[in-house]
Short mmCIF file of C-alpha atoms and ligand atoms in Angstrom, two decimals:
data_model
loop_
_atom_site.label_atom_id
_atom_site.label_comp_id
_atom_site.label_asym_id
_atom_site.label_seq_id
_atom_site.Cartn_x
_atom_site.Cartn_y
_atom_site.Cartn_z
CA MET T 1 0.00 0.00 0.00
CA THR T 2 1.15 3.54 -0.62
CA LEU T 3 1.29 6.16 2.10
CA PRO T 4 -1.72 8.07 0.70
CA GLU T 5 -3.67 4.78 0.65
CA LEU T 6 -2.72 4.11 4.26
CA LYS T 7 -3.75 7.61 5.29
CA SER T 8 -7.10 7.27 3.60
CA ALA T 9 -7.59 3.83 5.20
CA PHE T 10 -7.06 5.57 8.55
CA VAL T 11 -9.77 8.12 7.71
CA SER T 12 -12.13 5.29 6.68
CA ALA T 13 -11.43 3.46 9.95
CA TYR T 14 -11.61 6.39 12.36
CA GLY T 15 -13.33 9.24 10.49
CA GLN T 16 -10.40 11.62 11.08
CA GLU T 17 -6.93 12.11 9.70
CA ALA T 18 -3.91 10.44 11.30
CA GLU T 19 -1.63 12.85 13.16
CA ALA T 20 1.56 10.86 12.61
CA VAL T 21 2.90 7.88 10.65
CA TYR T 22 5.81 5.67 11.75
CA PHE T 23 7.69 2.79 10.13
CA ALA T 24 9.97 0.04 11.41
CA PRO T 25 11.58 -2.61 9.19
CA GLY T 26 11.67 -6.40 9.27
CA ARG T 27 15.07 -8.10 8.99
CA VAL T 28 16.88 -10.90 7.26
CA ASN T 29 19.72 -12.53 9.15
CA LEU T 30 22.78 -13.25 6.99
CA ILE T 31 24.49 -15.44 9.60
CA GLY T 32 24.58 -15.93 13.39
CA GLU T 33 21.49 -18.04 14.05
CA HIS T 34 20.32 -18.98 17.55
CA THR T 35 23.37 -17.22 18.95
CA ASP T 36 21.66 -14.09 20.31
CA TYR T 37 20.20 -15.61 23.48
CA ASN T 38 23.51 -17.40 23.99
CA GLY T 39 25.48 -14.15 24.28
CA GLY T 40 26.90 -14.47 20.76
CA SER T 41 26.91 -12.15 17.79
CA VAL T 42 24.53 -11.90 14.83
CA PHE T 43 24.70 -10.29 11.42
CA PRO T 44 21.25 -9.23 10.19
CA CYS T 45 20.16 -6.59 7.64
CA ALA T 46 17.04 -4.47 7.94
CA LEU T 47 14.59 -4.87 5.05
CA SER T 48 12.65 -2.25 3.14
CA PHE T 49 9.52 -4.22 4.14
CA GLY T 50 8.19 -3.57 7.60
CA ALA T 51 5.32 -2.29 9.72
CA TYR T 52 3.61 1.10 9.45
CA LEU T 53 1.72 2.64 12.34
CA LEU T 54 -0.67 5.57 11.95
CA ILE T 55 -1.93 7.26 15.07
CA ARG T 56 -4.03 10.09 16.43
CA LYS T 57 -4.99 11.15 19.92
CA ASN T 58 -8.72 10.47 20.15
CA GLY T 59 -9.52 12.67 23.13
CA GLY T 60 -11.14 9.71 24.90
CA ASN T 61 -9.98 7.18 27.44
CA THR T 62 -9.48 4.11 25.29
CA VAL T 63 -6.75 2.88 22.96
CA LYS T 64 -8.04 1.35 19.73
CA PHE T 65 -5.92 -1.08 17.72
CA ARG T 66 -6.80 -1.95 14.13
CA SER T 67 -4.73 -3.66 11.47
CA LEU T 68 -5.25 -3.83 7.75
CA ASN T 69 -3.74 -7.34 7.91
CA GLN T 70 -5.97 -8.75 10.63
CA PRO T 71 -9.71 -8.79 11.24
CA GLU T 72 -9.90 -8.22 15.00
CA VAL T 73 -10.39 -4.67 16.25
CA VAL T 74 -9.37 -4.20 19.87
CA GLU T 75 -10.41 -1.31 22.13
CA LEU T 76 -9.04 -1.14 25.66
CA GLY T 77 -9.35 1.16 28.66
CA PHE T 78 -6.19 2.46 30.34
CA ASP T 79 -6.49 -0.16 33.07
CA GLN T 80 -6.50 -2.96 30.48
CA LEU T 81 -3.16 -2.15 28.88
CA THR T 82 -1.00 -4.44 31.00
CA THR T 83 -2.73 -7.79 30.51
CA PRO T 84 -2.21 -10.00 27.45
CA LEU T 85 -5.29 -10.85 25.40
CA ASP T 86 -6.15 -14.33 24.28
CA LYS T 87 -4.36 -15.08 20.97
CA VAL T 88 -4.93 -11.78 19.21
CA TRP T 89 -2.47 -9.95 16.92
CA ALA T 90 -2.91 -6.81 19.07
CA ASN T 91 -0.84 -8.45 21.80
CA TYR T 92 2.29 -7.20 20.02
CA PRO T 93 1.52 -3.47 20.23
CA LEU T 94 -0.30 -3.98 23.51
CA GLY T 95 2.77 -5.67 24.99
CA VAL T 96 4.74 -2.53 24.11
CA PHE T 97 2.23 -0.28 25.87
CA ALA T 98 2.57 -2.55 28.90
CA GLN T 99 6.36 -2.15 28.88
CA PHE T 100 6.10 1.65 28.85
CA ILE T 101 3.71 1.45 31.80
CA LYS T 102 6.08 -0.92 33.62
CA ARG T 103 8.81 1.67 33.18
CA GLY T 104 6.66 4.18 35.02
CA ILE T 105 5.19 5.98 32.00
CA ALA T 106 1.48 6.66 32.51
CA ILE T 107 -0.85 6.44 29.51
CA THR T 108 -3.33 9.23 30.09
CA GLU T 109 -4.53 9.94 26.55
CA GLY T 110 -6.59 7.74 24.27
CA TYR T 111 -5.27 6.81 20.83
CA ASP T 112 -6.65 5.53 17.54
CA ILE T 113 -4.06 3.26 15.95
CA LEU T 114 -3.97 1.66 12.51
CA ILE T 115 -1.26 -0.78 11.53
CA TRP T 116 -0.27 -2.27 8.22
CA GLY T 117 2.70 -4.49 7.49
CA ASP T 118 4.22 -5.88 4.32
CA VAL T 119 6.55 -8.44 5.92
CA PRO T 120 4.83 -11.78 5.37
CA ASN T 121 3.68 -13.23 8.71
CA GLY T 122 5.43 -16.40 9.84
CA ALA T 123 8.22 -16.08 7.27
CA GLY T 124 11.02 -15.69 9.81
CA LEU T 125 11.57 -12.10 8.67
CA SER T 126 10.53 -10.48 11.95
CA SER T 127 7.08 -9.16 11.18
CA SER T 128 6.37 -9.22 14.91
CA ALA T 129 9.57 -7.39 15.85
CA ALA T 130 8.73 -4.71 13.25
CA LEU T 131 5.32 -4.32 14.85
CA GLU T 132 6.77 -4.09 18.35
CA VAL T 133 9.48 -1.64 17.36
CA VAL T 134 7.18 0.62 15.36
CA THR T 135 4.84 0.78 18.37
CA ALA T 136 7.73 1.53 20.73
CA TYR T 137 9.04 4.19 18.37
CA ALA T 138 5.60 5.78 18.04
CA LEU T 139 4.93 5.82 21.80
CA ASN T 140 8.40 7.18 22.49
CA ASP T 141 7.62 10.06 20.17
CA GLN T 142 4.03 10.62 21.28
CA LEU T 143 4.94 10.55 24.97
CA SER T 144 8.33 12.29 24.56
CA THR T 145 9.97 9.59 26.68
CA GLY T 146 13.38 9.98 25.05
CA PHE T 147 14.32 6.29 25.07
CA ASN T 148 17.20 5.48 22.75
CA ARG T 149 16.87 2.83 20.06
CA THR T 150 18.54 0.14 22.15
CA ILE T 151 15.95 0.65 24.87
CA LEU T 152 13.16 0.61 22.28
CA ALA T 153 14.51 -2.74 21.04
CA GLN T 154 14.62 -4.07 24.60
CA ILE T 155 11.03 -2.91 25.14
CA GLY T 156 10.02 -4.83 22.00
CA GLN T 157 11.88 -7.94 23.15
CA LYS T 158 10.17 -7.83 26.57
CA ALA T 159 6.80 -7.44 24.86
CA GLU T 160 7.57 -10.62 22.89
CA HIS T 161 8.51 -12.47 26.10
CA GLU T 162 5.53 -11.37 28.14
CA PHE T 163 2.75 -11.02 25.56
CA ALA T 164 3.73 -13.59 22.88
CA PHE T 165 5.45 -15.97 25.32
CA VAL T 166 8.50 -16.47 23.08
CA ASN T 167 11.78 -16.21 25.04
CA CYS T 168 13.54 -14.64 22.07
CA GLY T 169 16.92 -12.96 21.98
CA ILE T 170 17.43 -9.31 21.03
CA MET T 171 18.44 -9.71 17.37
CA ASP T 172 15.14 -9.01 15.62
CA GLN T 173 14.07 -5.96 17.58
CA PHE T 174 17.61 -4.57 17.56
CA ALA T 175 17.94 -4.96 13.80
CA SER T 176 14.57 -3.32 13.32
CA ALA T 177 15.46 -0.40 15.59
CA ASN T 178 19.03 0.17 14.36
CA GLY T 179 19.13 -1.09 10.78
CA ALA T 180 20.50 1.20 8.09
CA LYS T 181 20.22 1.18 4.31
CA ASP T 182 22.93 -0.84 2.50
CA HIS T 183 24.40 -2.12 5.78
CA ALA T 184 24.27 -5.23 7.93
CA ILE T 185 24.53 -4.96 11.71
CA HIS T 186 27.24 -6.90 13.50
CA LEU T 187 25.73 -6.99 16.96
CA ASN T 188 27.27 -8.42 20.09
CA CYS T 189 24.15 -9.63 21.87
CA ASP T 190 25.86 -9.68 25.26
CA THR T 191 27.19 -6.12 25.36
CA LEU T 192 24.83 -4.73 22.68
CA ASP T 193 27.80 -3.03 21.02
CA PHE T 194 27.29 -3.00 17.30
CA GLU T 195 28.91 -2.03 14.05
CA LEU T 196 27.15 -1.19 10.81
CA VAL T 197 29.03 -3.00 8.05
CA PRO T 198 28.50 -1.82 4.46
CA VAL T 199 27.05 -4.52 2.20
CA LYS T 200 28.14 -3.51 -1.28
CA LEU T 201 27.77 -6.55 -3.47
CA GLU T 202 28.97 -6.01 -7.02
CA GLY T 203 27.03 -8.25 -9.39
CA VAL T 204 25.52 -10.26 -6.54
CA LYS T 205 22.06 -10.10 -4.98
CA ILE T 206 20.71 -11.23 -1.63
CA LEU T 207 17.69 -13.41 -2.42
CA ILE T 208 15.10 -14.30 0.18
CA SER T 209 13.02 -17.37 -0.71
CA ASN T 210 9.87 -18.16 1.23
CA THR T 211 8.89 -21.79 1.86
CA HIS T 212 5.42 -20.52 2.85
CA SER T 213 5.57 -23.09 5.56
CA PRO T 214 5.01 -20.85 8.56
CA HIS T 215 7.76 -20.98 11.13
CA LYS T 216 6.20 -21.99 14.39
CA LEU T 217 8.01 -20.01 17.02
CA ASP T 218 5.04 -20.06 19.35
CA SER T 219 4.82 -23.84 19.14
CA GLY T 220 7.28 -24.10 22.00
CA ALA T 221 10.12 -25.55 19.92
CA TYR T 222 11.98 -22.24 20.14
CA ASN T 223 11.63 -22.02 23.91
CA GLN T 224 12.75 -25.62 24.07
CA ARG T 225 15.98 -24.73 22.23
CA VAL T 226 16.57 -21.87 24.68
CA ALA T 227 16.08 -24.29 27.59
CA GLU T 228 18.43 -26.88 26.03
CA CYS T 229 21.18 -24.25 25.76
CA GLN T 230 20.60 -23.28 29.39
CA LEU T 231 20.95 -26.93 30.35
CA ALA T 232 24.26 -27.14 28.46
CA VAL T 233 25.52 -24.04 30.33
CA LYS T 234 24.42 -25.57 33.63
CA GLN T 235 26.23 -28.83 32.97
CA LEU T 236 29.36 -27.05 31.74
CA ASN T 237 29.43 -25.06 34.94
CA ALA T 238 30.50 -28.23 36.73
CA VAL T 239 33.89 -27.82 35.05
CA ARG T 240 34.08 -24.16 34.11
CA PRO T 241 32.08 -21.12 35.22
CA ILE T 242 30.38 -19.55 32.21
CA LYS T 243 27.26 -17.46 31.77
CA TYR T 244 26.79 -18.02 28.03
CA LEU T 245 27.82 -20.69 25.54
CA ALA T 246 29.27 -17.94 23.33
CA GLU T 247 32.05 -17.41 25.84
CA LEU T 248 33.65 -20.65 24.62
CA THR T 249 35.91 -20.91 21.61
CA GLU T 250 35.74 -24.12 19.60
CA ALA T 251 39.00 -25.22 21.26
CA ASP T 252 37.57 -24.52 24.75
CA PHE T 253 34.48 -26.48 23.84
CA LYS T 254 36.47 -29.52 22.74
CA GLU T 255 38.22 -29.58 26.11
CA ILE T 256 35.09 -29.55 28.23
CA GLU T 257 32.24 -30.76 26.02
CA LEU T 258 32.03 -34.12 27.78
CA ALA T 259 30.64 -32.30 30.80
CA ILE T 260 27.40 -31.96 28.82
CA THR T 261 25.87 -35.34 29.49
CA ASP T 262 22.55 -34.58 27.86
CA VAL T 263 22.96 -35.67 24.23
CA THR T 264 20.56 -33.10 22.80
CA ALA T 265 21.97 -30.22 24.83
CA HIS T 266 25.44 -31.22 23.63
CA LYS T 267 24.42 -30.93 19.97
CA ARG T 268 22.75 -27.57 20.57
CA ALA T 269 25.87 -26.25 22.30
CA ARG T 270 28.12 -27.49 19.49
CA HIS T 271 26.02 -25.53 17.00
CA VAL T 272 26.16 -22.36 19.06
CA VAL T 273 29.92 -22.44 19.61
CA GLY T 274 30.55 -23.13 15.91
CA GLU T 275 28.06 -20.51 14.76
CA VAL T 276 29.66 -17.82 16.89
CA GLN T 277 32.99 -18.55 15.19
CA ARG T 278 31.39 -18.65 11.73
CA THR T 279 29.71 -15.30 12.32
CA SER T 280 32.93 -13.62 13.30
CA ASP T 281 34.72 -15.20 10.30
CA ALA T 282 31.88 -14.17 7.97
CA VAL T 283 32.01 -10.53 9.05
CA LYS T 284 35.78 -10.51 8.43
CA ALA T 285 35.25 -12.18 5.05
CA LEU T 286 32.69 -9.60 4.00
CA LYS T 287 34.96 -6.74 5.04
CA ALA T 288 37.76 -8.34 3.00
CA ASN T 289 35.32 -8.76 0.08
CA ASP T 290 35.85 -12.53 0.23
CA LEU T 291 32.35 -13.58 -0.78
CA VAL T 292 33.41 -17.13 -1.54
CA LEU T 293 34.36 -17.67 2.10
CA PHE T 294 31.24 -15.83 3.23
CA GLY T 295 29.12 -18.23 1.16
CA GLN T 296 30.89 -21.30 2.51
CA LEU T 297 30.20 -20.11 6.04
CA MET T 298 26.52 -19.59 5.18
CA ASN T 299 26.29 -23.16 3.90
CA ALA T 300 28.08 -24.53 6.97
CA SER T 301 25.66 -22.58 9.15
CA HIS T 302 22.73 -24.29 7.46
CA VAL T 303 24.26 -27.73 7.91
CA SER T 304 24.80 -27.09 11.60
CA LEU T 305 21.25 -25.76 12.02
CA ARG T 306 20.01 -28.86 10.19
CA ASP T 307 22.06 -31.51 11.97
CA ASP T 308 22.86 -30.12 15.42
CA TYR T 309 20.23 -27.51 16.13
CA GLU T 310 17.49 -29.36 14.20
CA VAL T 311 15.48 -26.30 13.25
CA THR T 312 15.42 -26.58 9.45
CA GLY T 313 12.98 -29.27 8.32
CA PRO T 314 12.46 -30.63 4.80
CA GLU T 315 11.13 -27.40 3.26
CA LEU T 316 14.19 -25.33 4.14
CA ASP T 317 16.58 -28.20 3.44
CA THR T 318 15.12 -28.78 -0.02
CA MET T 319 15.52 -25.13 -0.94
CA ALA T 320 19.02 -24.64 0.48
CA GLU T 321 20.40 -27.94 -0.82
CA GLU T 322 19.05 -27.31 -4.32
CA ALA T 323 20.57 -23.83 -4.28
CA TRP T 324 24.01 -25.24 -3.40
CA LYS T 325 24.03 -27.22 -6.67
CA ILE T 326 23.64 -24.14 -8.84
CA GLU T 327 26.67 -22.47 -10.34
CA GLY T 328 26.67 -18.81 -9.36
CA VAL T 329 25.10 -19.43 -5.95
CA ILE T 330 27.66 -18.19 -3.45
CA GLY T 331 25.84 -19.41 -0.35
CA SER T 332 22.39 -20.35 0.87
CA ARG T 333 20.95 -21.05 4.30
CA MET T 334 17.85 -20.85 6.40
CA THR T 335 17.33 -17.52 8.12
CA GLY T 336 15.55 -16.63 11.35
CA GLY T 337 14.15 -18.98 13.94
CA GLY T 338 13.61 -21.89 11.54
CA PHE T 339 10.93 -24.60 11.44
CA GLY T 340 9.77 -23.17 8.09
CA GLY T 341 10.13 -19.57 6.98
CA CYS T 342 12.75 -18.43 4.46
CA THR T 343 16.18 -19.12 3.08
CA VAL T 344 18.65 -16.34 2.35
CA SER T 345 21.05 -16.77 -0.54
CA LEU T 346 23.84 -14.81 -2.18
CA VAL T 347 23.46 -15.25 -5.90
CA LYS T 348 25.40 -13.84 -8.83
CA ASP T 349 23.20 -11.73 -11.09
CA GLU T 350 23.58 -14.11 -14.03
CA ALA T 351 22.41 -17.09 -11.94
CA ILE T 352 19.24 -15.51 -10.55
CA ASP T 353 16.86 -16.83 -13.24
CA THR T 354 18.32 -20.33 -12.92
CA PHE T 355 18.05 -20.10 -9.14
CA ILE T 356 14.38 -19.16 -9.29
CA ALA T 357 13.58 -21.87 -11.84
CA LYS T 358 15.56 -24.70 -10.22
CA VAL T 359 14.91 -24.00 -6.56
CA GLY T 360 11.25 -23.38 -7.36
CA ALA T 361 10.98 -26.62 -9.34
CA ALA T 362 12.77 -28.70 -6.69
CA TYR T 363 10.51 -27.32 -4.01
CA GLY T 364 7.39 -27.91 -6.13
CA ASN T 365 8.46 -31.51 -6.83
CA TRP T 366 9.10 -32.14 -3.17
CA ARG T 367 5.66 -30.79 -2.21
CA ARG T 368 3.93 -32.86 -4.89
CA SER T 369 5.74 -35.97 -3.65
CA LEU T 370 4.08 -35.72 -0.24
C1 LIG X 401 14.03 -15.66 16.18
C2 LIG X 401 14.25 -14.89 17.48
C3 LIG X 401 15.64 -14.27 17.52
C4 LIG X 401 16.72 -15.28 17.18
C5 LIG X 401 16.37 -16.07 15.92
C6 LIG X 401 17.32 -17.20 15.67
O1 LIG X 401 14.00 -14.79 15.10
O2 LIG X 401 13.28 -13.89 17.64
O3 LIG X 401 15.86 -13.67 18.77
O4 LIG X 401 16.96 -16.14 18.26
O5 LIG X 401 15.06 -16.62 16.00
O6 LIG X 401 18.59 -16.72 15.37
#
């Protein structure tokens, strides 16, 4: 939708013009998967797709949430802004209101809010983080709270924990809040220090391919991975005090890995330790313009997420593995939480048509074979 269309949709919904419009992007993660809640680093890029929020003060004492993507309209009094609703999209913006209130900011004015997003839901491209961050950004401006973008990202992350019940790391909200055009963000998820790294790819495109098999973060599998990593840390603490798996180099891990007696937790930890190293190597490779190495690290990341972290599944594997066979594909891997969603690939311009035809055909054949 264009901005004028969004503005006129607001007038149709509320009978008055919006007073302000805000935008926050979705993200695609190039490498560094399931490292954020393990104190590791990540390397996502903000997208030009995202969430738009239009708002006006309504002079009343309710906050109204509407979305052009969802049917439910939600209207809440000020005393209802801190309790999650039962399985409704509005929990994402509502969770952000709740975080402002928790930080001592009173909501004393009513608002009419209209949201529209063009990040496909459930694609692993952070449609929910975009929605949380755009709400945080809008409230910060409307209430003149002066929170910096890191705090806005943390507010979004807390909203996800407490209103969507996903114990996510900070990557998605941080990338949405701090992303910049033509850059990826190398973020240390422990210290929250970050560097914007230029992504200037001569003759190469970043392709995002959607399996349309929704990733099921709320199914509990994500929280289970978080818990398995915590178990690995707990068991490792018998031999070495650590807070996060990312504190270990691969050499450290080899020395003490036998302390992890739980077989599943051991595999999860091996992925995390390897992925932290791959992410750091990939950032160096990109800075040195060594795309071949970058691509190899992407592929290795996928293999580790497939075999050790077990978050890919046949849809993502079919697409990534087909892509690897194509000349001109530099690298291809799943991106985001996994269990469906998208792959991200670096593809030479001249191979893009072949990529679309071959990966599309392989995926179609696999689906038909079910
Ligand atoms: C989801 C979470 C992130 C991160 C990724 C996996 O997108 O929201 O915090 O853990 O999965 O890298």
